[in-house]
């Protein structure tokens, strides 16, 4: 088996938010199977730059699966074919020489394209600003064990907090719904004592913001869970619904 | 967040909560489950077709003798349908609008289930088929005399036929038989996802009970599908 691949890429190119975009076809040769998907795009960009063409814009930062910057619909799958894997952690050995790979940006009204494969995900930031925090008084740090947290709640909250906010859930959902993201962010606080004081106003404000930003609603198809690189489960969505009902019925 | 309290009728807070994407789904889940309950009662009543002509006629007469009570139930049922269907279209359009530009390529990342097309992806389509089924069904029974008077259908069924004879007569109409048979199976497909999905929408998810809800959803879909589809089948083969 050869250790290098020759591939045909169909890549979405769009010069600006308002410019009409189109797919352009590129060929890349001698791609090492040990490369990540983004490194493969780096190779293509080096080639484009040397030819005097515009390189392809794509988001990335840590390249180790923790920051949530990278994105990309790869052959119609968010972050490509592997489960719980970001695009930056996707290896080229997942592909065969001669493959054609279609690369598109996340598609959602709430995530407008900025350029090529880069979309504006600041809608997520605005949802967080609406309620995705715990207010604390400044001053000395409180003693680590002053507030008791049951281990199983800490584990669940931690699992929810592993959401890296990449937007794959929105990208994969047929309704471009942000429910998995919002549910993880609501859950990580709802499960902890520190989250209790603002529990109701948080879920109400974050859901209102989510709707205002133009995301769709949840129809329980569970596609988000399968696409999530951080392994966030739809248990969180049930908890979000529960928190929402609770806040509706009891909050003052 | 500013909460709407006071003002209007005292329930504005509820209205505003139920208007969100989550709120609308909660209402769809509640109306959907209420409709599931109706399906069971309706199936139970009609299974009397197999018990005997007399029993079925007695049941139909007893039901219609309820008068005002029946009217209230019918209005409630009508409201459940209108709300469920209205929100179905409303949320479906809103969800479609959330992705104005479609992907050139789309592939699921879920493990393939036993069904080539998971029911969750085609709820509006199956719902619309059920709606057509419902309209034909209402024209056959609720508005039997009107439909018959048009001279287009059910001419072979006497205008004053007893409930049993009328049911058999209508089920032997080829259009009705086909619509009922196919409609029942599509309805089963709708509730296969719908029943379990409603629990998730209402936040009722638990490692002990959710597997049970999924099993019940399958059992319910089979009972509804086989139960209702059996009527036209029976009318054509055994009557
Ligand atoms: C006896 C008839 C019906 C029953 C028992 C029924 C039941 C249900 C249930 C239990 C749900 C789940 C709600 C949830 O996910 O939270 C549902 C969802 C839905 N129903 Fe129905 N339904 C019926 C008729 C219809 C009709 C006539 C339509 C449309 C024209 C329709 C369209 C929908 C849609 C679009 C959804 C949302 C699906 C989703 O969120 O994925 N249904 N239905
Ligand atoms: S670049 Fe940070 S997660 Fe992929």
Coordinates of C-alpha atoms and ligand atoms in Angstrom, one line a residue:
Chain A
X1 CA 0.0 0.0 0.0
X2 CA 1.4 3.4 -1.0
X3 CA 1.9 6.0 1.7
X4 CA 0.8 8.9 -0.4
X5 CA -2.5 9.9 -2.0
X6 CA -3.5 11.8 -5.1
X7 CA -6.8 13.5 -4.5
X8 CA -9.4 15.6 -6.3
X9 CA -10.9 18.3 -4.1
X10 CA -14.1 20.2 -4.8
X11 CA -13.9 23.3 -2.6
X12 CA -16.4 26.1 -1.9
X13 CA -14.8 29.4 -2.9
X14 CA -16.5 32.7 -1.9
X15 CA -14.5 36.0 -1.9
X16 CA -16.7 37.8 0.6
X17 CA -19.9 37.5 2.6
X18 CA -22.0 39.1 -0.2
X19 CA -20.1 37.6 -3.2
X20 CA -21.7 34.6 -5.0
X21 CA -19.7 31.5 -4.2
X22 CA -18.9 28.4 -6.3
X23 CA -17.2 25.1 -6.2
X24 CA -13.7 25.0 -7.6
X25 CA -11.9 21.7 -8.3
X26 CA -8.3 21.2 -7.3
X27 CA -5.9 18.3 -7.5
X28 CA -3.3 17.5 -4.8
X29 CA -0.5 15.0 -5.3
X30 CA 1.7 12.9 -3.0
X31 CA -0.3 13.7 0.2
X32 CA 1.2 11.7 3.1
X33 CA -1.4 9.5 4.8
X34 CA 0.1 10.7 8.1
X35 CA -1.0 14.3 7.4
X36 CA -4.1 15.8 9.1
X37 CA -6.8 17.1 6.8
X38 CA -5.8 20.7 7.5
X39 CA -2.2 19.9 6.7
X40 CA -3.4 18.5 3.4
X41 CA -5.2 21.9 2.8
X42 CA -1.9 23.7 3.8
X43 CA -0.2 21.8 1.0
X44 CA -2.8 22.9 -1.5
X45 CA -2.5 26.5 -0.3
X46 CA 1.3 26.5 -0.7
X47 CA 0.7 25.3 -4.2
X48 CA -1.9 28.0 -4.9
X49 CA 0.3 30.7 -3.4
X50 CA 3.3 29.6 -5.5
X51 CA 1.0 29.9 -8.6
X52 CA -0.1 33.4 -7.6
X53 CA -3.6 32.3 -6.8
X54 CA -5.7 33.2 -3.6
X55 CA -5.2 30.5 -0.9
X56 CA -8.3 28.9 0.5
X57 CA -9.5 30.5 3.8
X58 CA -10.3 28.0 6.5
X59 CA -10.5 28.3 10.3
X60 CA -8.0 26.6 12.6
X61 CA -6.0 27.3 15.7
X62 CA -4.9 24.6 18.1
X63 CA -4.8 21.8 15.6
X64 CA -5.1 19.4 18.5
X65 CA -8.9 19.1 18.9
X66 CA -9.5 21.3 21.8
X67 CA -10.2 24.9 20.6
X68 CA -13.2 24.3 18.3
X69 CA -11.9 26.6 15.6
X70 CA -11.7 24.2 12.8
X71 CA -14.9 23.2 10.9
X72 CA -15.6 21.9 7.4
X73 CA -18.3 19.7 5.9
X74 CA -16.2 16.9 4.4
X75 CA -18.2 14.8 1.9
X76 CA -21.4 16.0 3.6
X77 CA -20.2 15.1 7.1
X78 CA -19.3 17.7 9.8
X79 CA -15.6 17.2 10.6
X80 CA -15.4 14.3 8.1
X81 CA -16.2 10.6 8.5
X82 CA -14.8 9.9 12.0
X83 CA -16.8 10.0 15.2
X84 CA -15.6 12.3 18.0
X85 CA -12.9 13.8 15.8
X86 CA -12.3 17.3 14.7
X87 CA -11.2 18.1 11.2
X88 CA -7.7 19.0 12.6
X89 CA -7.4 15.5 14.1
X90 CA -8.8 13.8 11.0
X91 CA -6.0 11.9 9.2
X92 CA -5.6 11.5 5.5
X93 CA -5.2 7.7 6.0
X94 CA -9.0 7.7 6.2
X95 CA -9.0 8.4 2.4
X96 CA -8.0 6.4 -0.7
X97 CA -5.9 7.6 -3.5
X98 CA -8.1 8.8 -6.3
X99 CA -10.9 9.9 -4.0
X100 CA -12.9 13.0 -4.8
X101 CA -13.5 15.0 -1.6
X102 CA -16.2 17.7 -1.4
X103 CA -15.4 20.5 1.1
X104 CA -18.1 23.0 2.2
X105 CA -18.4 25.6 4.9
X106 CA -21.0 25.1 7.8
X107 CA -24.3 26.1 6.3
X108 CA -26.8 27.9 8.5
X109 CA -28.6 31.3 8.5
X110 CA -27.0 32.0 11.8
X111 CA -23.5 31.2 10.6
X112 CA -23.0 33.4 7.5
X113 CA -19.9 32.7 5.3
X114 CA -17.2 35.3 5.7
X115 CA -14.8 33.9 3.1
X116 CA -14.4 30.5 1.4
X117 CA -14.8 27.9 4.2
X118 CA -14.8 30.4 7.1
X119 CA -18.1 31.2 8.7
X120 CA -19.1 33.7 11.4
X121 CA -19.9 31.8 14.6
X122 CA -20.2 34.8 16.8
X123 CA -23.9 33.9 17.3
X124 CA -22.6 31.3 19.8
X125 CA -20.7 34.0 21.6
X126 CA -23.8 36.1 21.9
X127 CA -25.7 33.1 23.3
X128 CA -23.0 32.7 25.9
X129 CA -23.1 36.4 26.7
X130 CA -26.8 36.1 27.3
X131 CA -26.5 33.7 30.2
X132 CA -23.7 31.2 29.8
X133 CA -21.8 32.2 32.9
X134 CA -21.8 32.2 36.7
X135 CA -21.7 35.6 38.4
X136 CA -19.1 35.7 41.2
X137 CA -18.0 38.4 43.5
X138 CA -14.4 39.3 43.1
X139 CA -12.0 39.0 46.0
X140 CA -10.3 36.0 47.4
X141 CA -10.8 32.6 45.7
X142 CA -13.2 30.5 47.8
X143 CA -11.8 27.4 49.4
X144 CA -11.9 24.5 46.9
X145 CA -14.0 22.2 49.2
X146 CA -16.3 24.9 50.6
X147 CA -19.1 23.8 48.2
X148 CA -19.7 20.1 48.1
X149 CA -20.3 18.7 44.6
X150 CA -21.3 15.0 44.3
X151 CA -18.8 13.2 42.1
X152 CA -21.3 12.0 39.6
X153 CA -22.7 15.5 39.1
X154 CA -19.1 16.8 38.7
X155 CA -18.5 14.1 36.0
X156 CA -21.7 14.9 34.2
X157 CA -21.1 18.7 34.3
X158 CA -17.5 18.0 33.1
X159 CA -18.8 15.9 30.2
X160 CA -21.1 18.8 29.2
X161 CA -18.4 21.3 29.5
X162 CA -16.2 19.4 27.0
X163 CA -18.2 21.2 24.3
X164 CA -15.7 23.2 22.2
X165 CA -18.3 25.3 20.5
X166 CA -17.3 24.4 17.0
X167 CA -20.8 24.4 15.6
X168 CA -20.8 20.9 14.1
X169 CA -24.1 20.2 15.8
X170 CA -25.7 23.2 13.9
X171 CA -23.9 22.1 10.7
X172 CA -25.1 18.5 10.9
X173 CA -28.7 19.2 12.0
X174 CA -31.3 19.2 9.2
X175 CA -32.8 22.3 10.9
X176 CA -29.5 24.1 11.6
X177 CA -30.5 23.9 15.3
X178 CA -28.1 25.0 18.1
X179 CA -29.9 22.9 20.7
X180 CA -26.9 20.6 21.4
X181 CA -24.6 23.5 22.0
X182 CA -27.0 25.4 24.1
X183 CA -28.0 22.3 26.1
X184 CA -24.4 21.5 26.9
X185 CA -23.8 25.1 28.1
X186 CA -27.0 25.1 30.2
X187 CA -26.2 21.7 31.6
X188 CA -22.7 22.4 32.7
X189 CA -24.1 25.0 35.2
X190 CA -27.5 23.4 36.0
X191 CA -25.6 20.3 37.3
X192 CA -23.5 22.3 39.7
X193 CA -24.4 24.2 42.9
X194 CA -22.6 27.3 41.6
X195 CA -25.1 27.4 38.7
X196 CA -28.2 27.4 40.9
X197 CA -28.7 31.1 41.6
X198 CA -29.0 32.0 37.9
X199 CA -30.5 28.7 36.8
X200 CA -33.8 29.9 35.5
X201 CA -32.9 33.2 34.0
X202 CA -29.9 31.5 32.3
X203 CA -32.0 29.0 30.4
X204 CA -34.6 31.5 29.5
X205 CA -32.1 34.1 28.2
X206 CA -30.0 31.6 26.3
X207 CA -33.0 30.0 24.6
X208 CA -34.4 33.4 23.7
X209 CA -31.0 34.4 22.2
X210 CA -30.7 31.1 20.4
X211 CA -34.1 31.8 18.7
X212 CA -33.3 35.4 18.0
X213 CA -30.0 34.4 16.2
X214 CA -32.1 32.4 13.7
X215 CA -31.2 28.8 14.5
X216 CA -33.8 26.2 13.8
X217 CA -35.7 24.0 16.3
X218 CA -34.9 20.5 17.5
X219 CA -36.8 17.5 15.9
X220 CA -34.9 14.8 17.8
X221 CA -33.2 13.3 14.8
X222 CA -30.0 12.9 16.9
X223 CA -27.7 13.8 14.0
X224 CA -26.0 16.4 16.2
X225 CA -24.9 13.8 18.7
X226 CA -23.3 11.7 16.0
X227 CA -21.5 14.7 14.5
X228 CA -20.2 16.2 17.8
X229 CA -16.4 15.9 18.0
X230 CA -16.6 16.3 21.8
X231 CA -19.1 13.5 22.4
X232 CA -21.9 15.7 23.8
X233 CA -25.0 13.5 24.0
X234 CA -28.7 14.4 23.5
X235 CA -29.2 13.7 27.2
X236 CA -28.2 17.3 27.4
X237 CA -31.1 18.3 25.1
X238 CA -33.6 16.5 27.4
X239 CA -32.1 18.4 30.3
X240 CA -32.4 21.7 28.5
X241 CA -36.1 21.0 27.8
X242 CA -36.5 20.1 31.4
X243 CA -34.8 23.2 32.6
X244 CA -36.9 25.3 30.2
X245 CA -40.1 23.8 31.5
X246 CA -39.0 24.2 35.1
X247 CA -38.1 27.9 34.5
X248 CA -41.3 28.6 32.7
X249 CA -43.5 27.1 35.5
X250 CA -41.5 28.3 38.5
X251 CA -39.3 31.3 37.9
X252 CA -40.6 34.6 39.1
Chain B
X1 CA -34.3 38.7 30.7
X2 CA -37.4 40.7 31.0
X3 CA -40.3 38.5 31.9
X4 CA -43.8 39.4 30.8
X5 CA -46.0 39.3 33.8
X6 CA -49.3 40.8 34.5
X7 CA -50.8 42.9 31.7
X8 CA -53.1 40.9 29.4
X9 CA -54.9 37.8 30.8
X10 CA -52.4 36.6 33.4
X11 CA -51.1 33.9 31.1
X12 CA -48.8 36.0 28.9
X13 CA -45.8 34.4 30.5
X14 CA -47.0 31.0 29.4
X15 CA -47.8 32.2 25.9
X16 CA -44.4 33.7 25.5
X17 CA -42.6 30.6 26.7
X18 CA -44.6 28.4 24.4
X19 CA -43.8 30.6 21.5
X20 CA -40.1 29.7 21.5
X21 CA -38.7 26.9 19.4
X22 CA -38.7 24.7 22.5
X23 CA -42.2 25.8 23.5
X24 CA -43.7 25.0 20.2
X25 CA -42.2 21.6 20.3
X26 CA -43.6 21.1 23.8
X27 CA -47.1 21.9 22.5
X28 CA -46.6 19.5 19.6
X29 CA -45.5 16.8 22.0
X30 CA -48.5 17.3 24.2
X31 CA -51.0 17.4 21.4
X32 CA -49.2 14.5 19.7
X33 CA -49.5 12.4 22.8
X34 CA -53.1 13.3 23.2
X35 CA -53.7 12.2 19.7
X36 CA -51.9 8.9 20.4
X37 CA -54.4 8.4 23.3
X38 CA -57.3 9.1 21.0
X39 CA -55.8 6.5 18.5
X40 CA -55.9 3.8 21.1
X41 CA -59.5 4.6 22.2
X42 CA -60.6 4.8 18.5
X43 CA -58.8 1.5 17.7
X44 CA -60.4 -0.2 20.7
X45 CA -63.9 0.9 19.6
X46 CA -63.4 -0.2 16.1
X47 CA -62.0 -3.6 17.0
X48 CA -65.6 -4.3 18.0
X49 CA -66.1 -4.8 14.2
X50 CA -64.5 -8.2 14.8
X51 CA -66.7 -9.0 17.9
X52 CA -69.9 -8.8 16.0
X53 CA -72.4 -6.6 14.2
X54 CA -74.7 -6.2 17.2
X55 CA -71.8 -5.2 19.6
X56 CA -70.5 -2.7 17.1
X57 CA -73.9 -1.1 16.5
X58 CA -74.5 -0.9 20.3
X59 CA -71.2 0.8 20.8
X60 CA -71.8 3.3 18.0
X61 CA -75.3 4.1 19.3
X62 CA -74.0 4.4 22.9
X63 CA -71.3 6.8 21.7
X64 CA -73.7 9.0 19.8
X65 CA -76.1 9.0 22.7
X66 CA -73.5 11.0 24.7
X67 CA -74.8 14.2 23.2
X68 CA -73.1 17.2 24.7
X69 CA -70.3 15.2 26.2
X70 CA -69.4 13.8 22.7
X71 CA -69.5 17.3 21.3
X72 CA -67.1 18.6 23.9
X73 CA -64.8 15.6 23.2
X74 CA -65.0 16.2 19.4
X75 CA -64.2 19.9 19.8
X76 CA -61.2 19.0 22.0
X77 CA -60.0 16.5 19.5
X78 CA -60.4 18.9 16.6
X79 CA -58.4 21.5 18.6
X80 CA -55.6 18.9 19.2
X81 CA -55.4 18.3 15.4
X82 CA -55.5 21.9 14.4
X83 CA -52.8 22.9 16.9
X84 CA -50.6 19.9 16.1
X85 CA -50.9 20.4 12.4
X86 CA -50.6 24.2 12.5
X87 CA -47.4 23.9 14.5
X88 CA -46.1 21.1 12.3
X89 CA -46.2 23.5 9.3
X90 CA -45.0 26.5 11.3
X91 CA -42.0 24.8 12.8
X92 CA -41.2 22.9 9.6
X93 CA -41.1 26.2 7.6
X94 CA -39.0 27.9 10.3
X95 CA -36.6 25.0 10.4
X96 CA -36.2 25.1 6.6
X97 CA -35.5 28.8 6.7
X98 CA -32.7 28.3 9.2
X99 CA -30.6 26.8 6.4
X100 CA -31.2 29.0 3.3
X101 CA -28.3 27.5 1.3
X102 CA -28.4 23.7 1.1
X103 CA -25.3 21.5 1.2
X104 CA -24.1 20.1 -2.1
X105 CA -23.4 16.8 -0.3
X106 CA -25.0 15.3 2.8
X107 CA -24.2 12.1 4.7
X108 CA -25.5 11.0 8.1
X109 CA -22.9 10.1 10.7
X110 CA -25.3 8.0 12.7
X111 CA -25.1 4.2 12.8
X112 CA -27.5 3.0 10.2
X113 CA -30.7 1.7 11.9
X114 CA -32.9 -1.1 10.7
X115 CA -34.9 1.4 8.6
X116 CA -33.4 2.8 5.4
X117 CA -35.3 6.0 6.0
X118 CA -35.4 6.9 9.7
X119 CA -38.9 8.2 10.5
X120 CA -37.5 11.2 12.3
X121 CA -36.4 12.7 9.0
X122 CA -39.8 12.6 7.3
X123 CA -42.2 13.7 10.0
X124 CA -43.8 16.4 7.9
X125 CA -44.2 14.1 4.9
X126 CA -45.8 11.3 6.9
X127 CA -47.9 13.9 8.7
X128 CA -49.2 15.2 5.4
X129 CA -50.2 11.7 4.3
X130 CA -52.0 11.2 7.7
X131 CA -53.7 14.6 7.1
X132 CA -55.0 13.4 3.7
X133 CA -56.1 10.1 5.3
X134 CA -57.8 12.1 8.0
X135 CA -59.7 14.2 5.5
X136 CA -60.9 11.2 3.5
X137 CA -61.8 9.5 6.7
X138 CA -63.9 12.4 7.9
X139 CA -65.6 12.7 4.5
X140 CA -66.5 8.9 4.7
X141 CA -67.9 8.9 8.2
X142 CA -68.4 12.3 9.8
X143 CA -69.8 13.7 6.6
X144 CA -71.1 10.5 5.1
X145 CA -74.5 11.9 4.1
X146 CA -72.9 15.0 2.5
X147 CA -70.4 12.9 0.6
X148 CA -73.0 10.5 -0.5
X149 CA -75.4 13.3 -1.6
X150 CA -72.7 14.6 -4.0
X151 CA -73.4 11.5 -6.0
X152 CA -69.7 10.8 -6.4
X153 CA -69.0 8.2 -3.8
X154 CA -70.6 5.6 -1.6
X155 CA -73.7 5.2 -3.8
X156 CA -73.7 1.4 -3.0
X157 CA -74.1 2.1 0.8
X158 CA -77.7 2.8 1.8
X159 CA -78.1 6.3 3.2
X160 CA -79.7 4.9 6.4
X161 CA -77.3 1.9 6.8
X162 CA -76.6 0.9 10.5
X163 CA -73.1 1.8 11.7
X164 CA -71.7 -1.8 11.1
X165 CA -73.1 -2.0 7.5
X166 CA -71.9 1.5 6.8
X167 CA -68.4 0.8 8.0
X168 CA -68.2 -2.3 5.9
X169 CA -69.7 -0.5 2.9
X170 CA -67.2 2.4 3.2
X171 CA -64.2 0.1 3.7
X172 CA -65.2 -1.7 0.5
X173 CA -65.0 1.5 -1.5
X174 CA -61.6 1.1 -3.4
X175 CA -60.5 4.6 -2.8
X176 CA -61.2 4.5 1.0
X177 CA -59.7 1.0 1.3
X178 CA -56.5 2.1 -0.3
X179 CA -56.2 5.4 1.6
X180 CA -57.0 3.6 4.9
X181 CA -54.5 0.8 4.3
X182 CA -51.6 3.0 3.3
X183 CA -52.6 5.8 5.7
X184 CA -52.6 3.4 8.6
X185 CA -49.1 2.2 7.9
X186 CA -47.8 5.7 7.3
X187 CA -49.5 6.8 10.6
X188 CA -47.6 3.9 12.4
X189 CA -44.4 5.3 10.9
X190 CA -45.2 8.8 12.2
X191 CA -45.9 7.6 15.8
X192 CA -42.9 5.3 15.8
X193 CA -40.7 8.4 16.0
X194 CA -43.4 10.7 17.4
X195 CA -44.2 8.7 20.6
X196 CA -40.7 8.4 21.9
X197 CA -39.7 11.8 20.6
X198 CA -42.4 13.5 22.6
X199 CA -40.8 12.2 25.8
X200 CA -37.5 13.6 24.8
X201 CA -39.2 17.0 24.0
X202 CA -40.8 17.0 27.4
X203 CA -37.4 16.4 29.0
X204 CA -38.4 12.9 30.2
X205 CA -35.2 11.0 29.6
X206 CA -33.7 8.6 32.1
X207 CA -31.4 5.6 31.7
X208 CA -34.0 3.3 33.3
X209 CA -37.1 4.5 31.4
X210 CA -36.0 5.7 28.0
X211 CA -35.3 2.2 26.7
X212 CA -38.7 1.3 27.8
X213 CA -40.3 4.3 26.1
X214 CA -38.5 3.3 22.9
X215 CA -39.9 -0.3 23.2
X216 CA -43.4 1.1 23.9
X217 CA -43.1 3.3 20.9
X218 CA -42.4 0.3 18.7
X219 CA -45.2 -1.7 20.2
X220 CA -47.6 1.2 19.9
X221 CA -46.7 1.8 16.2
X222 CA -47.2 -1.9 15.4
X223 CA -50.5 -2.0 17.3
X224 CA -51.8 1.1 15.5
X225 CA -50.4 0.1 12.1
X226 CA -51.6 -3.5 12.1
X227 CA -54.8 -2.6 13.9
X228 CA -56.1 0.1 11.6
X229 CA -54.7 -1.4 8.4
X230 CA -56.5 -4.7 9.2
X231 CA -60.0 -3.1 8.7
X232 CA -59.9 -2.5 5.0
X233 CA -58.0 -5.8 4.6
X234 CA -60.8 -7.6 6.5
X235 CA -63.6 -5.8 4.5
X236 CA -62.1 -6.9 1.2
X237 CA -61.1 -10.5 2.1
X238 CA -63.7 -11.7 4.6
X239 CA -66.8 -9.7 3.9
Ligands
LIG1 C1 -53.4 10.9 14.7 C2 -52.6 11.7 14.2 C3 -51.2 12.1 14.7 C4 -50.5 11.6 15.8 C5 -51.0 10.6 16.8 C6 -49.3 12.4 15.9 C7 -48.3 12.2 16.8 C8 -47.2 13.0 16.9 C9 -46.3 12.9 18.0 C10 -46.4 12.1 19.3 C11 -45.2 13.8 17.7 C12 -44.0 14.0 18.5 C13 -43.8 15.4 19.1 C14 -42.4 15.6 19.5 O1 -41.5 15.2 18.8 O2 -42.2 16.2 20.5 C15 -45.5 14.3 16.4 C16 -44.7 15.2 15.7 C17 -45.0 15.7 14.5 N1 -46.1 15.6 13.8 FE1 -47.7 14.4 14.3 N2 -49.3 13.2 14.8 C18 -50.4 13.1 14.1 C19 -50.8 13.8 12.9 C20 -50.0 14.7 12.3 C21 -50.4 15.4 11.1 C22 -51.7 15.4 10.4 C23 -49.3 16.2 10.8 C24 -49.1 17.2 9.6 C25 -49.5 17.6 8.7 C26 -48.2 15.9 11.7 C27 -47.0 16.5 11.6 C28 -46.0 16.3 12.6 C29 -44.7 17.0 12.6 C30 -44.2 17.9 11.5 C31 -44.1 16.6 13.8 C32 -42.8 17.1 14.3 C33 -41.8 16.1 14.0 C34 -40.5 16.5 14.6 O3 -40.4 17.3 15.5 O4 -39.6 15.8 14.2 N3 -48.7 15.0 12.6 N4 -46.7 13.8 15.9
LIG2 S1 -8.1 23.6 15.3 FE1 -8.6 23.6 17.4 S2 -10.1 22.0 17.4 FE2 -9.4 21.8 15.4

